[in-house]
Short mmCIF file of C-alpha atoms in Angstrom, two decimals:
data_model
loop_
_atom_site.label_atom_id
_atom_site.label_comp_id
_atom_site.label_asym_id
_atom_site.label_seq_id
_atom_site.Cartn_x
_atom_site.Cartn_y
_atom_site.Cartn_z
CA UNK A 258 26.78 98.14 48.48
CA UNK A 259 27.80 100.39 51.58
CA UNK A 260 26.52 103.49 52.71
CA UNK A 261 27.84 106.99 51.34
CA UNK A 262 30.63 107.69 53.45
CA UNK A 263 33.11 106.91 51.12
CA UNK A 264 34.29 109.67 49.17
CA UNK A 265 35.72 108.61 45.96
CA UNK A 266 33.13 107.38 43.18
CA UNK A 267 35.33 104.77 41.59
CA UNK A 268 33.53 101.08 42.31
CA UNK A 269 35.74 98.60 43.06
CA UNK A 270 35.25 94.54 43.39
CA UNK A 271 37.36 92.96 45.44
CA UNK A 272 36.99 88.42 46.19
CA UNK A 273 33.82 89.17 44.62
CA UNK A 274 32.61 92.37 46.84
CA UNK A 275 31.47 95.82 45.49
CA UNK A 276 31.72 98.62 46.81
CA UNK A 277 30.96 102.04 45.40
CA UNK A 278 29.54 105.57 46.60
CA UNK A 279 25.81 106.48 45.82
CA UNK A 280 26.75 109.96 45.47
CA UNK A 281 28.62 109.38 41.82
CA UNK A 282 28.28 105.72 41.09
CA UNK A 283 30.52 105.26 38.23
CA UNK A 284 29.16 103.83 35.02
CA UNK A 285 30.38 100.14 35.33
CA UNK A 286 32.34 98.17 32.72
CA UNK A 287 30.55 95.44 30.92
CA UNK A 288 30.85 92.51 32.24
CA UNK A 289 32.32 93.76 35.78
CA UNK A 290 30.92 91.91 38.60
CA UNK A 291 28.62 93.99 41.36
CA UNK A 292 27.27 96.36 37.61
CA UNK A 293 23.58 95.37 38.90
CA UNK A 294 24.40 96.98 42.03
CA UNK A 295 25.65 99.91 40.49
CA UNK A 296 22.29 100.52 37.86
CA UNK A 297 20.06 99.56 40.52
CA UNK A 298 21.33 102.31 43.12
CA UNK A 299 21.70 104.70 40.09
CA UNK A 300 17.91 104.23 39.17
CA UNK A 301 17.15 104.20 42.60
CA UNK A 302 18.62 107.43 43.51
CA UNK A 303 17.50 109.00 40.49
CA UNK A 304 14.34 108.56 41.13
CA UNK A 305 13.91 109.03 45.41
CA UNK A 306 16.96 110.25 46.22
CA UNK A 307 18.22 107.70 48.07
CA UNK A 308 21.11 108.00 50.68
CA UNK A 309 21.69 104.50 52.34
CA UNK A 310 23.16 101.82 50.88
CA UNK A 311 23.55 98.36 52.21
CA UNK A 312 25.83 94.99 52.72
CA UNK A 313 24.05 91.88 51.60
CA UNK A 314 24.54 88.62 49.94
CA UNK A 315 22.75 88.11 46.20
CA UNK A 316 21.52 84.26 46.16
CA UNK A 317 20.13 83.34 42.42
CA UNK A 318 19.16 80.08 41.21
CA UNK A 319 21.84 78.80 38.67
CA UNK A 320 19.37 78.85 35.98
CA UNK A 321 19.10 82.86 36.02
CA UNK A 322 23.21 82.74 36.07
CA UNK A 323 23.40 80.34 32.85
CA UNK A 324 21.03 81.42 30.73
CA UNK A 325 21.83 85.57 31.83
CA UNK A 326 18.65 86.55 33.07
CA UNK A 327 18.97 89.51 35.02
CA UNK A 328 15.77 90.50 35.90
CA UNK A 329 15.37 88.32 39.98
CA UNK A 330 18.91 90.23 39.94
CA UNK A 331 17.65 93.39 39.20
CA UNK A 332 14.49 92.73 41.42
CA UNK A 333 16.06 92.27 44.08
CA UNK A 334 18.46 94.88 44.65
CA UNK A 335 16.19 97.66 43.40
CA UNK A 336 13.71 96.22 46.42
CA UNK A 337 16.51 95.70 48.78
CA UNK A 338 17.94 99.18 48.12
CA UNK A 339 14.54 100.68 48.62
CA UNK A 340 14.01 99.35 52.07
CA UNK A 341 17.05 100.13 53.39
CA UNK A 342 15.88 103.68 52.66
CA UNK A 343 12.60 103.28 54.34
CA UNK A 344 10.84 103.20 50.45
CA UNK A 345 7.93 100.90 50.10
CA UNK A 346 7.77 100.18 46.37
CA UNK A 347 4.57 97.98 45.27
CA UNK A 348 5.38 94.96 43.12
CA UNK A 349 4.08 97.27 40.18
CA UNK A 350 6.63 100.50 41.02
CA UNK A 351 9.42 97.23 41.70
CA UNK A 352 9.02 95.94 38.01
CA UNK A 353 8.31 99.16 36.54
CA UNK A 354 12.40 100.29 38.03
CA UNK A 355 13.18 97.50 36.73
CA UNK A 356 11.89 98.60 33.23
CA UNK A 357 13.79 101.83 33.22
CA UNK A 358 17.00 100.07 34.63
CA UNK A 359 17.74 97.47 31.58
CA UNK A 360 16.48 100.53 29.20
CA UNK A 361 18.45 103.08 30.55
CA UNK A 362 21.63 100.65 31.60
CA UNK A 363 21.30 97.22 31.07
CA UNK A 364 20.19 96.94 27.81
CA UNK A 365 19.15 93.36 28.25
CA UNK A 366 16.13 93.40 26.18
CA UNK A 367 14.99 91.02 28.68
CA UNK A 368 10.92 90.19 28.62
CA UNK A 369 7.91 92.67 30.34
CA UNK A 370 6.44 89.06 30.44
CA UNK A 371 9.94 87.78 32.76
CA UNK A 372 9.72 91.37 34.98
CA UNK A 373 6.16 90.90 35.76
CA UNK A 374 6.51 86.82 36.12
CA UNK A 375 9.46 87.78 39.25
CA UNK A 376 6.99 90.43 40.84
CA UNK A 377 3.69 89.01 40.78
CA UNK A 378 3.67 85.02 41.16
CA UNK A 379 1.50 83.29 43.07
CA UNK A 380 2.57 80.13 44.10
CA UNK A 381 -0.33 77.41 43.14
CA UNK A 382 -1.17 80.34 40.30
CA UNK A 383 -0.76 81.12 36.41
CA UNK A 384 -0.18 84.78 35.91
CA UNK A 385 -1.87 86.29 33.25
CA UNK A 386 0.28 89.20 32.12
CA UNK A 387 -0.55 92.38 30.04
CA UNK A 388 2.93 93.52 28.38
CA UNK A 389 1.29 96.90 27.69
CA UNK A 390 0.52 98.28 30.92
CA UNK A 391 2.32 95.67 33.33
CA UNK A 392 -0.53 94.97 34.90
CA UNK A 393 -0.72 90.92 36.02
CA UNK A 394 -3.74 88.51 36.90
CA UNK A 395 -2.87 85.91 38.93
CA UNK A 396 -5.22 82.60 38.43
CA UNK A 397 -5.47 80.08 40.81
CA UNK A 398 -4.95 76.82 39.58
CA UNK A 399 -6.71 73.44 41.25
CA UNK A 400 -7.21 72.53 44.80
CA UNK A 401 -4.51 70.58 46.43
CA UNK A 402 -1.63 71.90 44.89
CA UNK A 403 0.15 72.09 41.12
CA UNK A 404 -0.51 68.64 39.64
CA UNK A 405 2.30 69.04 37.15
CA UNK A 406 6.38 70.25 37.02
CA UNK A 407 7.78 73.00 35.37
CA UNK A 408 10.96 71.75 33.14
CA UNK A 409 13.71 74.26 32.32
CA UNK A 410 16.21 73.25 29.98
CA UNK A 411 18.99 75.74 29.48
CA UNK A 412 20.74 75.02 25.77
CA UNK A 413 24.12 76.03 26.76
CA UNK A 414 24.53 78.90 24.62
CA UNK A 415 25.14 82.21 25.54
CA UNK A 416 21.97 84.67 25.83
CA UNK A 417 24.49 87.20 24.10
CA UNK A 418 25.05 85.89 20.63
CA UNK A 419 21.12 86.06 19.93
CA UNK A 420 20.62 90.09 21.13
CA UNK A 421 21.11 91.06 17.85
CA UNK A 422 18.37 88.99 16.70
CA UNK A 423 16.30 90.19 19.16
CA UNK A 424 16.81 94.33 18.39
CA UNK A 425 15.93 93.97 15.11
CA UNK A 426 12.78 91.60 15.51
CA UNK A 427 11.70 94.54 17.90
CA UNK A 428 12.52 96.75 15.27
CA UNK A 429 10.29 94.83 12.46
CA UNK A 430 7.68 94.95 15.13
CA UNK A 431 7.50 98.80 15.85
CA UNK A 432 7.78 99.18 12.19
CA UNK A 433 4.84 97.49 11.64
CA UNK A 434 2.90 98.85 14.62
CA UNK A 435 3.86 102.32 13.01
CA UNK A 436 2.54 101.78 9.67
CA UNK A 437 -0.74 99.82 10.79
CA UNK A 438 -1.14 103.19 12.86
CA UNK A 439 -1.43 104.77 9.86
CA UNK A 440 -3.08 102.67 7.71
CA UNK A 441 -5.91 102.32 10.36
CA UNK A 442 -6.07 105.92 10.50
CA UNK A 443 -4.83 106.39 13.48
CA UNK A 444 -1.58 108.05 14.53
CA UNK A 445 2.04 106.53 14.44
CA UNK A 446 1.61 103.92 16.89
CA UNK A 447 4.47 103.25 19.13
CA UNK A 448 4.00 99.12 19.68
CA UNK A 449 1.57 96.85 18.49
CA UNK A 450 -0.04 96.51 21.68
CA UNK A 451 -1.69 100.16 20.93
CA UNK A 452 -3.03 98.92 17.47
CA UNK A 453 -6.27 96.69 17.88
CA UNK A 454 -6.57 93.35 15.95
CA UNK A 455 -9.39 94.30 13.92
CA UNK A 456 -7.13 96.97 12.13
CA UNK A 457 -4.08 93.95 11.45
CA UNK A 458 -6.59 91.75 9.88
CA UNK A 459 -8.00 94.34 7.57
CA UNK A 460 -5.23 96.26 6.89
CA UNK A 461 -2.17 93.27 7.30
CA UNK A 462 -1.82 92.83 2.90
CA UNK A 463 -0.67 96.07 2.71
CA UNK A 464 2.51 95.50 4.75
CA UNK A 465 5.56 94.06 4.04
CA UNK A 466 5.93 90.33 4.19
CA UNK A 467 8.55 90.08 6.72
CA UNK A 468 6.65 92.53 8.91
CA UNK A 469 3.15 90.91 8.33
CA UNK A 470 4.91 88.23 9.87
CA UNK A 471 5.87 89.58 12.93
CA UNK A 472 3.00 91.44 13.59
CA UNK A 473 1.37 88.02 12.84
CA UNK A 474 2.77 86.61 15.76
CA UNK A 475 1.97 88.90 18.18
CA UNK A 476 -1.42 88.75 17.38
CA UNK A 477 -1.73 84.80 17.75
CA UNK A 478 0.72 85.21 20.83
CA UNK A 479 -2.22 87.55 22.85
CA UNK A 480 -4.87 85.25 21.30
CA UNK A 481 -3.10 82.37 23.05
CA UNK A 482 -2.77 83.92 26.00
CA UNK A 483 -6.53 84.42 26.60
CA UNK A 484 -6.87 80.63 25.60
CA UNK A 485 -4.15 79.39 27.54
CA UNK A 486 -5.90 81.54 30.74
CA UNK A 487 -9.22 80.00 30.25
CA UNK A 488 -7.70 76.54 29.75
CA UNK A 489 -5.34 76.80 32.93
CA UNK A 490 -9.10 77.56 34.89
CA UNK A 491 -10.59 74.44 33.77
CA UNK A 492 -7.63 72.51 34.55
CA UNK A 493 -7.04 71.48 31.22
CA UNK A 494 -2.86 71.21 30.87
CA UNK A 495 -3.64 69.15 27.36
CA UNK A 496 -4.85 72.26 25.78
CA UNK A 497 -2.37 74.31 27.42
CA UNK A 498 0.56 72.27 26.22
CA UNK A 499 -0.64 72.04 22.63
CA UNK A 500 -1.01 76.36 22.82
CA UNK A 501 2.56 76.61 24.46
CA UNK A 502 3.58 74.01 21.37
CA UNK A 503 2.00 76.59 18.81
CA UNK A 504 3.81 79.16 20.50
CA UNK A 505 7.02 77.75 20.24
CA UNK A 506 6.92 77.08 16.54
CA UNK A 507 5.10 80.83 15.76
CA UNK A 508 8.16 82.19 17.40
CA UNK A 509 10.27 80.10 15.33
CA UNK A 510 8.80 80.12 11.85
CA UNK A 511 7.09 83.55 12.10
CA UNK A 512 8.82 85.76 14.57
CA UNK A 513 12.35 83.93 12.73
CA UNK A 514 13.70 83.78 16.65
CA UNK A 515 15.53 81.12 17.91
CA UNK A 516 18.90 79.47 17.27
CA UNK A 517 19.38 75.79 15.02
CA UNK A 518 20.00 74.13 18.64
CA UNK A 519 17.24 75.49 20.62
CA UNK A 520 14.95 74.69 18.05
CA UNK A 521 15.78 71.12 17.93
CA UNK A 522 16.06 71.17 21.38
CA UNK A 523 12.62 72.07 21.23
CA UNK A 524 11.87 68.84 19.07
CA UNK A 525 13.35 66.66 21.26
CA UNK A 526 11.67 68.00 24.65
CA UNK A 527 8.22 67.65 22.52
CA UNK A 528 8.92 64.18 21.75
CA UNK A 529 9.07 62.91 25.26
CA UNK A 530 6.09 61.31 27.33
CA UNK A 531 4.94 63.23 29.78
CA UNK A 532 5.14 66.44 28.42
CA UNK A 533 2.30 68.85 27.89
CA UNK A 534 4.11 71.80 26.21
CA UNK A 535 6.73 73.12 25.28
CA UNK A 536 7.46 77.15 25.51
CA UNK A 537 10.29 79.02 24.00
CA UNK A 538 11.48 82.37 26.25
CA UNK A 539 13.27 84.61 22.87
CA UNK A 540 16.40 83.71 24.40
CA UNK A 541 18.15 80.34 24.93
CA UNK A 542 16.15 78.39 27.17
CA UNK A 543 12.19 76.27 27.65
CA UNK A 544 10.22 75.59 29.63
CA UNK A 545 8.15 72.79 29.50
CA UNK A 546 5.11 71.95 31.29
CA UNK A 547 5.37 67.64 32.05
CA UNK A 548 3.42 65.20 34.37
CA UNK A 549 4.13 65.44 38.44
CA UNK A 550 5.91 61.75 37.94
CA UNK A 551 8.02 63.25 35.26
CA UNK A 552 11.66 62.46 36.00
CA UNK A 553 15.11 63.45 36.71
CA UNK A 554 15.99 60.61 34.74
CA UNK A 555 13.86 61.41 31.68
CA UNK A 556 15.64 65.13 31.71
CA UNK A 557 19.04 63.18 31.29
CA UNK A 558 17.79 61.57 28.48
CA UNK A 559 16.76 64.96 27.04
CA UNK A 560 20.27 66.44 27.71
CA UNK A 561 22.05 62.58 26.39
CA UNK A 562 19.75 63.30 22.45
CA UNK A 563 20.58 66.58 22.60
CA UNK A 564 24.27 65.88 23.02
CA UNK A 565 24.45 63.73 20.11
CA UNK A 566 22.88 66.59 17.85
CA UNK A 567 24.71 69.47 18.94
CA UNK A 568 27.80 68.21 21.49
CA UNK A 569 29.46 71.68 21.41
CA UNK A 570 26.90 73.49 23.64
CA UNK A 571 25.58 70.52 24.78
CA UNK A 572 28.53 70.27 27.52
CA UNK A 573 26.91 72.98 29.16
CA UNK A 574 23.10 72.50 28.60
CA UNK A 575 20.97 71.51 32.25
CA UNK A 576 17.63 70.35 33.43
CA UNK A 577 16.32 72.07 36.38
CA UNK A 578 12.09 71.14 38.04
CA UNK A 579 10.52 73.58 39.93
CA UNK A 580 6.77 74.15 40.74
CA UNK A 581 5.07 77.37 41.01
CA UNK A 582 5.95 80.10 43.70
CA UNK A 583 5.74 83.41 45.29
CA UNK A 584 7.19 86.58 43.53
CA UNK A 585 9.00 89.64 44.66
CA UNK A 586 8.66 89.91 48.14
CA UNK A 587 10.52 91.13 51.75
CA UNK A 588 10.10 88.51 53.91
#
């Protein structure tokens, strides 16, 4: 992304370079390489007035590029555009641009959980992560470093066929925040973070099934959460696993997300040794928390069962092991 001497507003990619003017960055097609750029200096600028622009290199780990997260993408250019301008943005202004970018732009409908998870982490740390106010907590886990992997399997499907899905669980959800609002007596509430348990459990028979449901899941989600948090600080992964397992099948049987192959992809991960838990992200992908000795060898086997249940996107479905690490940061 250059600076503004260029006159014309018209972006243009050429052997996988864009370039573009801040003054009237044009509203990029879907799809079009270097759009990031373009919504990040847009949000940018609409919000400091930025002038500068920059020349730089995006690096992402393949797993954000298969499975279409956007949000280290978005991250990073909003902070990279920033400093260029002489703009120190906290990790909290950082994910909060990045909130207004995929509503106003993107439209990825991409997690507050994911935003906050690229800002805040702590290597050696869980995060703890209010969705309401994007605030984050980060917990330190044992002494002498993470005695566990992290497991990403990618399913090989595209995030893009299960959007709709996700709009109109959203929808179901705000429905039902709106009418527990009123039930409880309090006003049309917005989300179901801003309605408090107490009023879902008396007032949850008067709703509709399919949105008792959803709203039913939220509420055991944030339960879990607090459990999972405690559990994390007394080092037991056994109880964490089995609430990332509940997790996983709440989102499938009561929040209804969640495509045929994921879910049995799902089955097969939790049927391997070695593996605490098994977490499902909304979109096509899981993460699994497994034993340190857990191997490369063992994820092949996941990928070779999960071929011979569903071989169309099996051909692209990976295995990738990380550990914990640092968030958003200029280093």
């Amino acid at each position: 992304m250059p600076n503004d001497e260029r006159s014309g507003s018209t972006a243009r990619t050429i052997h996988g370079i864009t370039e573009f003017s801040l003054r009237e960055p044009e509203d990029p097609a879907r799809g079009r390489t270097g759009r990031y750029a373009v919504w990040a200096a847009r949000t940018l600028r609409d919000s400091y007035g930025i002038e500068a622009g920059f020349t730089g290199v995006l690096s992402l780990p393949r797993i954000s590029v298969e499975a279409g997260g956007h949000t280290a993408e978005s991250l990073l250019l909003l902070t990279a555009s920033a400093a260029v301008n002489g703009i120190e943005l906290s990790q909290k202004d950082a994910a909060g641009l990045a909130k207004e970018m995929d509503s106003e732009y993107t439209k990825s409908l991409e997690s507050p959980a994911l935003r906050a998870i690229a800002a805040h982490g702590r290597k050696g740390a869980l995060l703890y992560v209010d969705t309401a106010s994007g605030n984050a907590i980060p917990y330190p886990g044992p002494e002498g470093g993470d005695a566990f992997r992290i497991m990403t399997v990618y399913s090989g499907l595209s995030s893009g066929m299960l959007k709709d899905v996700l709009r109109a669980r959203a929808d179901e959800c705000r429905k039902a925040a709106g009418l527990l609002g009123i039930l409880g007596g309090l006003r049309s509430a917005p989300a179901l973070s801003h309605v408090p348990e107490k009023v879902f459990i008396e007032r949850s028979g008067k709703l509709p099934d399919e949105l008792r449901q959803k709203a039913a899941h939220f509420y055991a989600e944030s339960s879990r959460a607090a459990e999972g948090a405690a559990a994390w600080k007394t080092g037991d992964l056994g109880k964490l696993g089995r609430l990332m397992n509940e997790s996983t099948e709440s989102a499938f049987n009561n929040y209804e997300a969640g495509d045929p192959a994921v879910r049995s992809l799902a089955e097969i991960i939790c049927s391997m040794d070695g593996v605490h838990g098994c977490a499902y992200d909304g979109s096509v992908s899981l993460t699994a928390l497994v034993d340190k000795d857990f191997s490369e060898e063992a994820g092949r086997e996941i990928l070779k069962s999960f071929a011979e249940r569903h071989p169309g996107p099996a051909d692209k479905a990976a295995v990738y092991f990380s550990g914990t690490g640092d968030g958003l940061r200029i280093v």
